[in-house]
Amino acid sequence: MLPGLHMFAFAVGQAYLWHEPGSLTLVDTGTAGSGAAVAAAVRELGHDPGDIGRIVLTHFHEDHAGGAAELAELTGATVMAHRLDAPVVRGEAPGPPPDFTGAPGWERELFDGLPALPPAPPCRVDRELEDGDVVDFGGGARVVAAPGHTDGSIALHLPAHGVLFTGDTVANVGGDTMLGVFNLDRSRALESFRRLAALETETACFGHGDPITGGAGAALRRAAEAARAAEAAEAAEAAETANRARTGHRPDGPDGGTTPARVSAPGGPPCAGRP
């Protein structure tokens, strides 16, 4: 993608390695059991896994933090996560499940049809991150709070290089840049999507889907606007349906217009375009 930036793809999700002289930083770790594969990939690039000095987790989900404990033990790296997700990463609190309120029907069907991922073993978190913190790699990687997918989801923005690691707030599946799925709070996730889209970004690295290696900021802004417009249209349709349910009557009904009109239930068939 860029000199010093590499993607490690897993069966589910992916991780990223940032290399600069004397320093390796790993963003996310894959599922539990991925440690050996990550270490082998690092060696194939000509580096020593022991040179990984930082592991930054974008959120607590199993496909991002699952390999953290193994890799932390293997490398001795400093592990970082947002303050709100850190207790889940440490195993001190359960991770809340997604809330599909407001999500299209196909998203819940997709979730229900997927096999469960192996649980993430508890992992130490050495540094709890907050919005606006700077992590010492890539000329200064700024932590951007992106709540919604989880409460403590973060992105990492490298202004010096125009690189953005989005975590699961945004996905890019089959060339379709979209809001990530399986969110804890869809409305907050959409707000975070718009916040990330406003950043100056040339290269975007997603938790799922192919990176965008040129003009990423413009692509994110188009996708965020499309998501906003779709959300507004869905809200308007839901409001209209609710209004019809409250006030709808047949003007030519057999009882002089007092027979309630038949109103379709809100919603509809699942969207055809699954990620």
PDB file of C-alpha atoms in Angstrom:
ATOM      1  CA  MET A   1       0.000   0.000   0.000  1.00  0.00           C
ATOM      2  CA  LEU A   2       2.702   2.424   1.134  1.00  0.00           C
ATOM      3  CA  PRO A   3       6.365   1.902   1.966  1.00  0.00           C
ATOM      4  CA  GLY A   4       6.331   0.617   5.511  1.00  0.00           C
ATOM      5  CA  LEU A   5       2.593  -0.197   5.614  1.00  0.00           C
ATOM      6  CA  HIS A   6       1.459  -3.803   5.286  1.00  0.00           C
ATOM      7  CA  MET A   7      -1.883  -5.566   5.663  1.00  0.00           C
ATOM      8  CA  PHE A   8      -2.265  -9.052   7.165  1.00  0.00           C
ATOM      9  CA  ALA A   9      -5.535 -10.640   6.012  1.00  0.00           C
ATOM     10  CA  PHE A  10      -7.220 -13.368   8.043  1.00  0.00           C
ATOM     11  CA  ALA A  11     -10.235 -15.539   7.389  1.00  0.00           C
ATOM     12  CA  VAL A  12     -12.185 -12.829   9.241  1.00  0.00           C
ATOM     13  CA  GLY A  13     -10.832  -9.310   9.331  1.00  0.00           C
ATOM     14  CA  GLN A  14      -7.294  -8.028   9.048  1.00  0.00           C
ATOM     15  CA  ALA A  15      -4.466  -6.306  10.875  1.00  0.00           C
ATOM     16  CA  TYR A  16      -1.901  -3.732   9.777  1.00  0.00           C
ATOM     17  CA  LEU A  17       1.813  -3.385  10.383  1.00  0.00           C
ATOM     18  CA  TRP A  18       3.501   0.002  10.295  1.00  0.00           C
ATOM     19  CA  HIS A  19       7.273  -0.093   9.904  1.00  0.00           C
ATOM     20  CA  GLU A  20       9.740   2.717  10.405  1.00  0.00           C
ATOM     21  CA  PRO A  21      13.432   2.545  11.314  1.00  0.00           C
ATOM     22  CA  GLY A  22      13.803   0.785  14.638  1.00  0.00           C
ATOM     23  CA  SER A  23      10.077   0.463  15.266  1.00  0.00           C
ATOM     24  CA  LEU A  24       7.123  -1.755  14.370  1.00  0.00           C
ATOM     25  CA  THR A  25       3.521  -0.994  15.296  1.00  0.00           C
ATOM     26  CA  LEU A  26       0.668  -3.479  14.912  1.00  0.00           C
ATOM     27  CA  VAL A  27      -2.886  -2.175  14.529  1.00  0.00           C
ATOM     28  CA  ASP A  28      -5.294  -4.965  15.579  1.00  0.00           C
ATOM     29  CA  THR A  29      -4.355  -8.616  15.898  1.00  0.00           C
ATOM     30  CA  GLY A  30      -6.926 -10.902  14.263  1.00  0.00           C
ATOM     31  CA  THR A  31      -8.755 -13.704  16.043  1.00  0.00           C
ATOM     32  CA  ALA A  32      -7.412 -15.896  18.832  1.00  0.00           C
ATOM     33  CA  GLY A  33      -4.707 -18.163  17.470  1.00  0.00           C
ATOM     34  CA  SER A  34      -3.467 -15.638  14.891  1.00  0.00           C
ATOM     35  CA  GLY A  35      -0.223 -14.905  16.716  1.00  0.00           C
ATOM     36  CA  ALA A  36       1.914 -17.460  14.899  1.00  0.00           C
ATOM     37  CA  ALA A  37       0.657 -16.321  11.491  1.00  0.00           C
ATOM     38  CA  VAL A  38       1.343 -12.675  12.332  1.00  0.00           C
ATOM     39  CA  ALA A  39       4.841 -13.511  13.571  1.00  0.00           C
ATOM     40  CA  ALA A  40       5.566 -15.505  10.410  1.00  0.00           C
ATOM     41  CA  ALA A  41       4.326 -12.654   8.196  1.00  0.00           C
ATOM     42  CA  VAL A  42       6.520 -10.184  10.065  1.00  0.00           C
ATOM     43  CA  ARG A  43       9.539 -12.421   9.515  1.00  0.00           C
ATOM     44  CA  GLU A  44       8.729 -12.738   5.807  1.00  0.00           C
ATOM     45  CA  LEU A  45       8.933  -8.953   5.614  1.00  0.00           C
ATOM     46  CA  GLY A  46      12.446  -9.158   7.039  1.00  0.00           C
ATOM     47  CA  HIS A  47      11.640  -8.056  10.578  1.00  0.00           C
ATOM     48  CA  ASP A  48      11.872  -9.628  13.999  1.00  0.00           C
ATOM     49  CA  PRO A  49       8.468  -9.987  15.702  1.00  0.00           C
ATOM     50  CA  GLY A  50      10.223  -8.932  18.885  1.00  0.00           C
ATOM     51  CA  ASP A  51      10.606  -5.481  17.311  1.00  0.00           C
ATOM     52  CA  ILE A  52       6.846  -4.896  17.550  1.00  0.00           C
ATOM     53  CA  GLY A  53       6.836  -2.206  20.183  1.00  0.00           C
ATOM     54  CA  ARG A  54       3.148  -1.280  20.140  1.00  0.00           C
ATOM     55  CA  ILE A  55      -0.110  -3.095  19.623  1.00  0.00           C
ATOM     56  CA  VAL A  56      -3.024  -0.696  19.148  1.00  0.00           C
ATOM     57  CA  LEU A  57      -6.514  -2.199  19.272  1.00  0.00           C
ATOM     58  CA  THR A  58      -9.289  -0.319  17.485  1.00  0.00           C
ATOM     59  CA  HIS A  59     -11.915  -2.101  19.631  1.00  0.00           C
ATOM     60  CA  PHE A  60     -12.532  -5.201  21.720  1.00  0.00           C
ATOM     61  CA  HIS A  61     -14.243  -7.516  19.196  1.00  0.00           C
ATOM     62  CA  GLU A  62     -12.786 -11.001  18.836  1.00  0.00           C
ATOM     63  CA  ASP A  63     -11.586 -10.515  15.251  1.00  0.00           C
ATOM     64  CA  HIS A  64      -9.529  -7.485  16.292  1.00  0.00           C
ATOM     65  CA  ALA A  65      -8.352  -8.203  19.829  1.00  0.00           C
ATOM     66  CA  GLY A  66      -8.405 -12.011  19.771  1.00  0.00           C
ATOM     67  CA  GLY A  67      -4.702 -12.389  19.037  1.00  0.00           C
ATOM     68  CA  ALA A  68      -3.588  -9.609  21.370  1.00  0.00           C
ATOM     69  CA  ALA A  69      -2.731 -11.721  24.418  1.00  0.00           C
ATOM     70  CA  GLU A  70      -0.596 -14.156  22.422  1.00  0.00           C
ATOM     71  CA  LEU A  71       1.216 -11.391  20.563  1.00  0.00           C
ATOM     72  CA  ALA A  72       1.719  -9.305  23.695  1.00  0.00           C
ATOM     73  CA  GLU A  73       3.400 -12.263  25.366  1.00  0.00           C
ATOM     74  CA  LEU A  74       5.465 -13.075  22.276  1.00  0.00           C
ATOM     75  CA  THR A  75       6.698  -9.530  21.663  1.00  0.00           C
ATOM     76  CA  GLY A  76       6.519  -7.727  24.982  1.00  0.00           C
ATOM     77  CA  ALA A  77       4.826  -4.868  23.139  1.00  0.00           C
ATOM     78  CA  THR A  78       2.901  -2.095  24.850  1.00  0.00           C
ATOM     79  CA  VAL A  79      -0.817  -2.802  24.339  1.00  0.00           C
ATOM     80  CA  MET A  80      -3.152   0.151  23.857  1.00  0.00           C
ATOM     81  CA  ALA A  81      -6.938   0.418  23.698  1.00  0.00           C
ATOM     82  CA  HIS A  82      -9.531   3.072  24.413  1.00  0.00           C
ATOM     83  CA  ARG A  83     -10.433   3.520  28.061  1.00  0.00           C
ATOM     84  CA  LEU A  84     -14.018   2.321  27.500  1.00  0.00           C
ATOM     85  CA  ASP A  85     -13.035  -0.921  25.751  1.00  0.00           C
ATOM     86  CA  ALA A  86     -10.002  -1.688  27.924  1.00  0.00           C
ATOM     87  CA  PRO A  87     -12.001  -3.538  30.640  1.00  0.00           C
ATOM     88  CA  VAL A  88     -13.402  -5.902  28.007  1.00  0.00           C
ATOM     89  CA  VAL A  89      -9.957  -6.515  26.509  1.00  0.00           C
ATOM     90  CA  ARG A  90      -8.621  -7.309  29.998  1.00  0.00           C
ATOM     91  CA  GLY A  91     -11.482  -9.731  30.628  1.00  0.00           C
ATOM     92  CA  GLU A  92     -12.817  -7.623  33.498  1.00  0.00           C
ATOM     93  CA  ALA A  93     -16.202  -6.974  31.845  1.00  0.00           C
ATOM     94  CA  PRO A  94     -18.303  -8.711  29.164  1.00  0.00           C
ATOM     95  CA  GLY A  95     -18.534  -7.132  25.765  1.00  0.00           C
ATOM     96  CA  PRO A  96     -22.077  -6.009  24.976  1.00  0.00           C
ATOM     97  CA  PRO A  97     -23.664  -7.547  21.867  1.00  0.00           C
ATOM     98  CA  PRO A  98     -24.742  -5.512  18.828  1.00  0.00           C
ATOM     99  CA  ASP A  99     -28.035  -3.638  18.906  1.00  0.00           C
ATOM    100  CA  PHE A 100     -29.776  -3.825  15.532  1.00  0.00           C
ATOM    101  CA  THR A 101     -32.159  -0.941  16.186  1.00  0.00           C
ATOM    102  CA  GLY A 102     -32.412   1.026  12.951  1.00  0.00           C
ATOM    103  CA  ALA A 103     -30.270  -1.444  10.999  1.00  0.00           C
ATOM    104  CA  PRO A 104     -31.527  -3.014   7.755  1.00  0.00           C
ATOM    105  CA  GLY A 105     -33.047  -6.458   8.104  1.00  0.00           C
ATOM    106  CA  TRP A 106     -30.270  -8.226   6.217  1.00  0.00           C
ATOM    107  CA  GLU A 107     -27.727  -7.135   8.845  1.00  0.00           C
ATOM    108  CA  ARG A 108     -29.375  -9.146  11.621  1.00  0.00           C
ATOM    109  CA  GLU A 109     -29.824 -12.104   9.279  1.00  0.00           C
ATOM    110  CA  LEU A 110     -26.136 -11.933   8.383  1.00  0.00           C
ATOM    111  CA  PHE A 111     -25.140 -11.830  12.045  1.00  0.00           C
ATOM    112  CA  ASP A 112     -27.362 -14.781  12.937  1.00  0.00           C
ATOM    113  CA  GLY A 113     -25.971 -16.829  10.067  1.00  0.00           C
ATOM    114  CA  LEU A 114     -22.294 -16.403  10.926  1.00  0.00           C
ATOM    115  CA  PRO A 115     -20.435 -18.909  13.092  1.00  0.00           C
ATOM    116  CA  ALA A 116     -19.267 -17.622  16.459  1.00  0.00           C
ATOM    117  CA  LEU A 117     -15.651 -16.501  16.604  1.00  0.00           C
ATOM    118  CA  PRO A 118     -13.323 -17.977  19.231  1.00  0.00           C
ATOM    119  CA  PRO A 119     -13.377 -15.846  22.379  1.00  0.00           C
ATOM    120  CA  ALA A 120     -10.549 -13.384  22.862  1.00  0.00           C
ATOM    121  CA  PRO A 121      -8.293 -14.408  25.757  1.00  0.00           C
ATOM    122  CA  PRO A 122      -7.896 -11.632  28.326  1.00  0.00           C
ATOM    123  CA  CYS A 123      -4.992  -9.343  27.500  1.00  0.00           C
ATOM    124  CA  ARG A 124      -3.253  -6.660  29.496  1.00  0.00           C
ATOM    125  CA  VAL A 125      -3.799  -3.069  28.394  1.00  0.00           C
ATOM    126  CA  ASP A 126      -0.786  -0.937  29.282  1.00  0.00           C
ATOM    127  CA  ARG A 127      -2.098   2.375  28.012  1.00  0.00           C
ATOM    128  CA  GLU A 128      -5.696   3.493  27.959  1.00  0.00           C
ATOM    129  CA  LEU A 129      -6.337   5.889  25.104  1.00  0.00           C
ATOM    130  CA  GLU A 130      -8.594   8.919  24.835  1.00  0.00           C
ATOM    131  CA  ASP A 131      -9.747  11.052  21.925  1.00  0.00           C
ATOM    132  CA  GLY A 132      -6.936  13.339  20.789  1.00  0.00           C
ATOM    133  CA  ASP A 133      -4.103  11.276  22.260  1.00  0.00           C
ATOM    134  CA  VAL A 134      -1.046  10.871  20.056  1.00  0.00           C
ATOM    135  CA  VAL A 135       0.708   7.520  19.659  1.00  0.00           C
ATOM    136  CA  ASP A 136       4.374   7.705  18.737  1.00  0.00           C
ATOM    137  CA  PHE A 137       4.491   6.219  15.256  1.00  0.00           C
ATOM    138  CA  GLY A 138       3.947   7.460  11.723  1.00  0.00           C
ATOM    139  CA  GLY A 139       4.972  10.998  12.597  1.00  0.00           C
ATOM    140  CA  GLY A 140       2.359  11.092  15.355  1.00  0.00           C
ATOM    141  CA  ALA A 141      -0.770   8.936  15.088  1.00  0.00           C
ATOM    142  CA  ARG A 142      -3.773  10.817  16.478  1.00  0.00           C
ATOM    143  CA  VAL A 143      -6.436   8.837  18.271  1.00  0.00           C
ATOM    144  CA  VAL A 144      -9.907   9.671  16.965  1.00  0.00           C
ATOM    145  CA  ALA A 145     -12.752   8.453  19.148  1.00  0.00           C
ATOM    146  CA  ALA A 146     -15.336   6.718  16.953  1.00  0.00           C
ATOM    147  CA  PRO A 147     -18.035   5.379  19.291  1.00  0.00           C
ATOM    148  CA  GLY A 148     -20.956   3.444  17.941  1.00  0.00           C
ATOM    149  CA  HIS A 149     -19.523   0.146  16.757  1.00  0.00           C
ATOM    150  CA  THR A 150     -18.453  -0.249  20.383  1.00  0.00           C
ATOM    151  CA  ASP A 151     -18.353   2.430  23.049  1.00  0.00           C
ATOM    152  CA  GLY A 152     -14.575   2.539  22.887  1.00  0.00           C
ATOM    153  CA  SER A 153     -14.002   2.188  19.144  1.00  0.00           C
ATOM    154  CA  ILE A 154     -11.181   4.332  17.814  1.00  0.00           C
ATOM    155  CA  ALA A 155      -9.588   5.271  14.526  1.00  0.00           C
ATOM    156  CA  LEU A 156      -5.958   6.273  14.054  1.00  0.00           C
ATOM    157  CA  HIS A 157      -5.128   9.210  11.795  1.00  0.00           C
ATOM    158  CA  LEU A 158      -1.585   9.815  10.568  1.00  0.00           C
ATOM    159  CA  PRO A 159      -1.720  13.379   9.163  1.00  0.00           C
ATOM    160  CA  ALA A 160       1.911  13.313   8.053  1.00  0.00           C
ATOM    161  CA  HIS A 161       1.144  10.431   5.699  1.00  0.00           C
ATOM    162  CA  GLY A 162      -2.570  10.914   4.995  1.00  0.00           C
ATOM    163  CA  VAL A 163      -3.332   7.468   6.430  1.00  0.00           C
ATOM    164  CA  LEU A 164      -6.455   6.537   8.382  1.00  0.00           C
ATOM    165  CA  PHE A 165      -7.085   3.243  10.188  1.00  0.00           C
ATOM    166  CA  THR A 166     -10.877   3.159  10.551  1.00  0.00           C
ATOM    167  CA  GLY A 167     -11.385   0.014  12.613  1.00  0.00           C
ATOM    168  CA  ASP A 168     -14.913  -1.265  12.015  1.00  0.00           C
ATOM    169  CA  THR A 169     -16.623   2.118  11.888  1.00  0.00           C
ATOM    170  CA  VAL A 170     -16.293   1.945   8.094  1.00  0.00           C
ATOM    171  CA  ALA A 171     -16.019  -1.074   5.786  1.00  0.00           C
ATOM    172  CA  ASN A 172     -15.111  -1.348   2.112  1.00  0.00           C
ATOM    173  CA  VAL A 173     -16.516  -4.597   0.806  1.00  0.00           C
ATOM    174  CA  GLY A 174     -16.516  -5.333  -2.899  1.00  0.00           C
ATOM    175  CA  GLY A 175     -15.708  -1.700  -3.638  1.00  0.00           C
ATOM    176  CA  ASP A 176     -18.749  -0.523  -1.660  1.00  0.00           C
ATOM    177  CA  THR A 177     -17.643   1.840   1.106  1.00  0.00           C
ATOM    178  CA  MET A 178     -20.245   1.742   3.869  1.00  0.00           C
ATOM    179  CA  LEU A 179     -20.977   2.013   7.544  1.00  0.00           C
ATOM    180  CA  GLY A 180     -19.616  -1.017   9.351  1.00  0.00           C
ATOM    181  CA  VAL A 181     -22.104  -3.619  10.525  1.00  0.00           C
ATOM    182  CA  PHE A 182     -22.975  -5.096  13.944  1.00  0.00           C
ATOM    183  CA  ASN A 183     -22.955  -1.811  15.830  1.00  0.00           C
ATOM    184  CA  LEU A 184     -23.759  -1.197  19.465  1.00  0.00           C
ATOM    185  CA  ASP A 185     -25.343   2.165  18.581  1.00  0.00           C
ATOM    186  CA  ARG A 186     -26.023   2.749  14.889  1.00  0.00           C
ATOM    187  CA  SER A 187     -26.766   6.470  15.247  1.00  0.00           C
ATOM    188  CA  ARG A 188     -23.488   7.141  17.029  1.00  0.00           C
ATOM    189  CA  ALA A 189     -21.654   4.989  14.485  1.00  0.00           C
ATOM    190  CA  LEU A 190     -23.058   7.153  11.671  1.00  0.00           C
ATOM    191  CA  GLU A 191     -21.874  10.281  13.484  1.00  0.00           C
ATOM    192  CA  SER A 192     -18.422   8.719  13.827  1.00  0.00           C
ATOM    193  CA  PHE A 193     -18.439   7.803  10.134  1.00  0.00           C
ATOM    194  CA  ARG A 194     -19.028  11.456   9.269  1.00  0.00           C
ATOM    195  CA  ARG A 195     -16.280  12.539  11.639  1.00  0.00           C
ATOM    196  CA  LEU A 196     -13.766  10.216  10.004  1.00  0.00           C
ATOM    197  CA  ALA A 197     -14.877  11.309   6.534  1.00  0.00           C
ATOM    198  CA  ALA A 198     -14.003  14.920   7.392  1.00  0.00           C
ATOM    199  CA  LEU A 199     -10.337  14.065   7.954  1.00  0.00           C
ATOM    200  CA  GLU A 200      -7.687  14.694   5.312  1.00  0.00           C
ATOM    201  CA  THR A 201      -7.035  11.158   4.141  1.00  0.00           C
ATOM    202  CA  GLU A 202      -5.351   9.692   1.113  1.00  0.00           C
ATOM    203  CA  THR A 203      -5.114   6.051   2.256  1.00  0.00           C
ATOM    204  CA  ALA A 204      -7.855   4.371   4.304  1.00  0.00           C
ATOM    205  CA  CYS A 205      -7.284   1.021   6.011  1.00  0.00           C
ATOM    206  CA  PHE A 206     -10.452  -0.799   7.070  1.00  0.00           C
ATOM    207  CA  GLY A 207     -11.166  -3.584   9.495  1.00  0.00           C
ATOM    208  CA  HIS A 208     -12.999  -5.410   6.697  1.00  0.00           C
ATOM    209  CA  GLY A 209     -12.497  -4.970   2.976  1.00  0.00           C
ATOM    210  CA  ASP A 210      -9.785  -3.669   0.703  1.00  0.00           C
ATOM    211  CA  PRO A 211      -7.910  -0.482   1.585  1.00  0.00           C
ATOM    212  CA  ILE A 212      -8.399   2.626  -0.522  1.00  0.00           C
ATOM    213  CA  THR A 213      -4.946   3.770  -1.575  1.00  0.00           C
ATOM    214  CA  GLY A 214      -5.757   7.046  -3.310  1.00  0.00           C
ATOM    215  CA  GLY A 215      -8.367   9.737  -2.804  1.00  0.00           C
ATOM    216  CA  ALA A 216      -9.716   7.989   0.278  1.00  0.00           C
ATOM    217  CA  GLY A 217     -11.026  11.162   1.910  1.00  0.00           C
ATOM    218  CA  ALA A 218     -13.279  11.968  -1.039  1.00  0.00           C
ATOM    219  CA  ALA A 219     -14.517   8.359  -1.169  1.00  0.00           C
ATOM    220  CA  LEU A 220     -15.314   8.426   2.555  1.00  0.00           C
ATOM    221  CA  ARG A 221     -17.191  11.704   2.247  1.00  0.00           C
ATOM    222  CA  ARG A 222     -19.307  10.373  -0.619  1.00  0.00           C
ATOM    223  CA  ALA A 223     -20.099   7.232   1.323  1.00  0.00           C
ATOM    224  CA  ALA A 224     -20.890   9.132   4.519  1.00  0.00           C
ATOM    225  CA  GLU A 225     -23.241  11.454   2.647  1.00  0.00           C
ATOM    226  CA  ALA A 226     -24.942   8.498   0.998  1.00  0.00           C
ATOM    227  CA  ALA A 227     -25.370   6.845   4.403  1.00  0.00           C
ATOM    228  CA  ARG A 228     -26.793  10.086   5.839  1.00  0.00           C
ATOM    229  CA  ALA A 229     -29.257  10.431   2.967  1.00  0.00           C
ATOM    230  CA  ALA A 230     -30.346   6.798   3.278  1.00  0.00           C
ATOM    231  CA  GLU A 231     -30.842   7.200   7.024  1.00  0.00           C
ATOM    232  CA  ALA A 232     -32.911  10.347   6.497  1.00  0.00           C
ATOM    233  CA  ALA A 233     -35.062   8.603   3.871  1.00  0.00           C
ATOM    234  CA  GLU A 234     -35.641   5.635   6.175  1.00  0.00           C
ATOM    235  CA  ALA A 235     -36.605   7.953   9.037  1.00  0.00           C
ATOM    236  CA  ALA A 236     -39.020   9.871   6.828  1.00  0.00           C
ATOM    237  CA  GLU A 237     -40.612   6.649   5.582  1.00  0.00           C
ATOM    238  CA  ALA A 238     -40.975   5.343   9.128  1.00  0.00           C
ATOM    239  CA  ALA A 239     -42.569   8.615  10.251  1.00  0.00           C
ATOM    240  CA  GLU A 240     -44.989   8.561   7.319  1.00  0.00           C
ATOM    241  CA  THR A 241     -45.934   4.964   8.036  1.00  0.00           C
ATOM    242  CA  ALA A 242     -46.530   5.753  11.701  1.00  0.00           C
ATOM    243  CA  ASN A 243     -48.632   8.768  10.763  1.00  0.00           C
ATOM    244  CA  ARG A 244     -50.765   6.672   8.405  1.00  0.00           C
ATOM    245  CA  ALA A 245     -51.222   4.090  11.131  1.00  0.00           C
ATOM    246  CA  ARG A 246     -52.528   6.770  13.486  1.00  0.00           C
ATOM    247  CA  THR A 247     -54.723   8.743  11.099  1.00  0.00           C
ATOM    248  CA  GLY A 248     -55.297   6.710   7.945  1.00  0.00           C
ATOM    249  CA  HIS A 249     -58.944   6.203   6.904  1.00  0.00           C
ATOM    250  CA  ARG A 250     -60.631   5.174   3.693  1.00  0.00           C
ATOM    251  CA  PRO A 251     -62.337   8.266   2.319  1.00  0.00           C
ATOM    252  CA  ASP A 252     -64.860   6.109   0.482  1.00  0.00           C
ATOM    253  CA  GLY A 253     -65.357   3.423   3.117  1.00  0.00           C
ATOM    254  CA  PRO A 254     -68.724   1.762   3.563  1.00  0.00           C
ATOM    255  CA  ASP A 255     -69.283   3.599   6.834  1.00  0.00           C
ATOM    256  CA  GLY A 256     -68.782   7.049   5.348  1.00  0.00           C
ATOM    257  CA  GLY A 257     -65.012   7.192   5.606  1.00  0.00           C
ATOM    258  CA  THR A 258     -64.497   5.953   9.169  1.00  0.00           C
ATOM    259  CA  THR A 259     -63.159   2.518   8.296  1.00  0.00           C
ATOM    260  CA  PRO A 260     -59.434   2.459   9.145  1.00  0.00           C
ATOM    261  CA  ALA A 261     -57.267   2.066   6.096  1.00  0.00           C
ATOM    262  CA  ARG A 262     -55.038  -0.981   5.828  1.00  0.00           C
ATOM    263  CA  VAL A 263     -51.476   0.082   6.486  1.00  0.00           C
ATOM    264  CA  SER A 264     -48.397  -1.976   5.687  1.00  0.00           C
ATOM    265  CA  ALA A 265     -46.080  -2.727   8.578  1.00  0.00           C
ATOM    266  CA  PRO A 266     -42.924  -0.633   8.647  1.00  0.00           C
ATOM    267  CA  GLY A 267     -39.795  -2.178   7.243  1.00  0.00           C
ATOM    268  CA  GLY A 268     -39.809  -4.438   4.218  1.00  0.00           C
ATOM    269  CA  PRO A 269     -37.731  -7.139   2.628  1.00  0.00           C
ATOM    270  CA  PRO A 270     -34.045  -7.319   3.495  1.00  0.00           C
ATOM    271  CA  CYS A 271     -31.695  -5.250   1.375  1.00  0.00           C
ATOM    272  CA  ALA A 272     -30.211  -7.262  -1.472  1.00  0.00           C
ATOM    273  CA  GLY A 273     -26.739  -5.777  -1.123  1.00  0.00           C
ATOM    274  CA  ARG A 274     -25.230  -7.684   1.787  1.00  0.00           C
ATOM    275  CA  PRO A 275     -21.619  -6.827   2.736  1.00  0.00           C
TER     276      PRO A 275
END
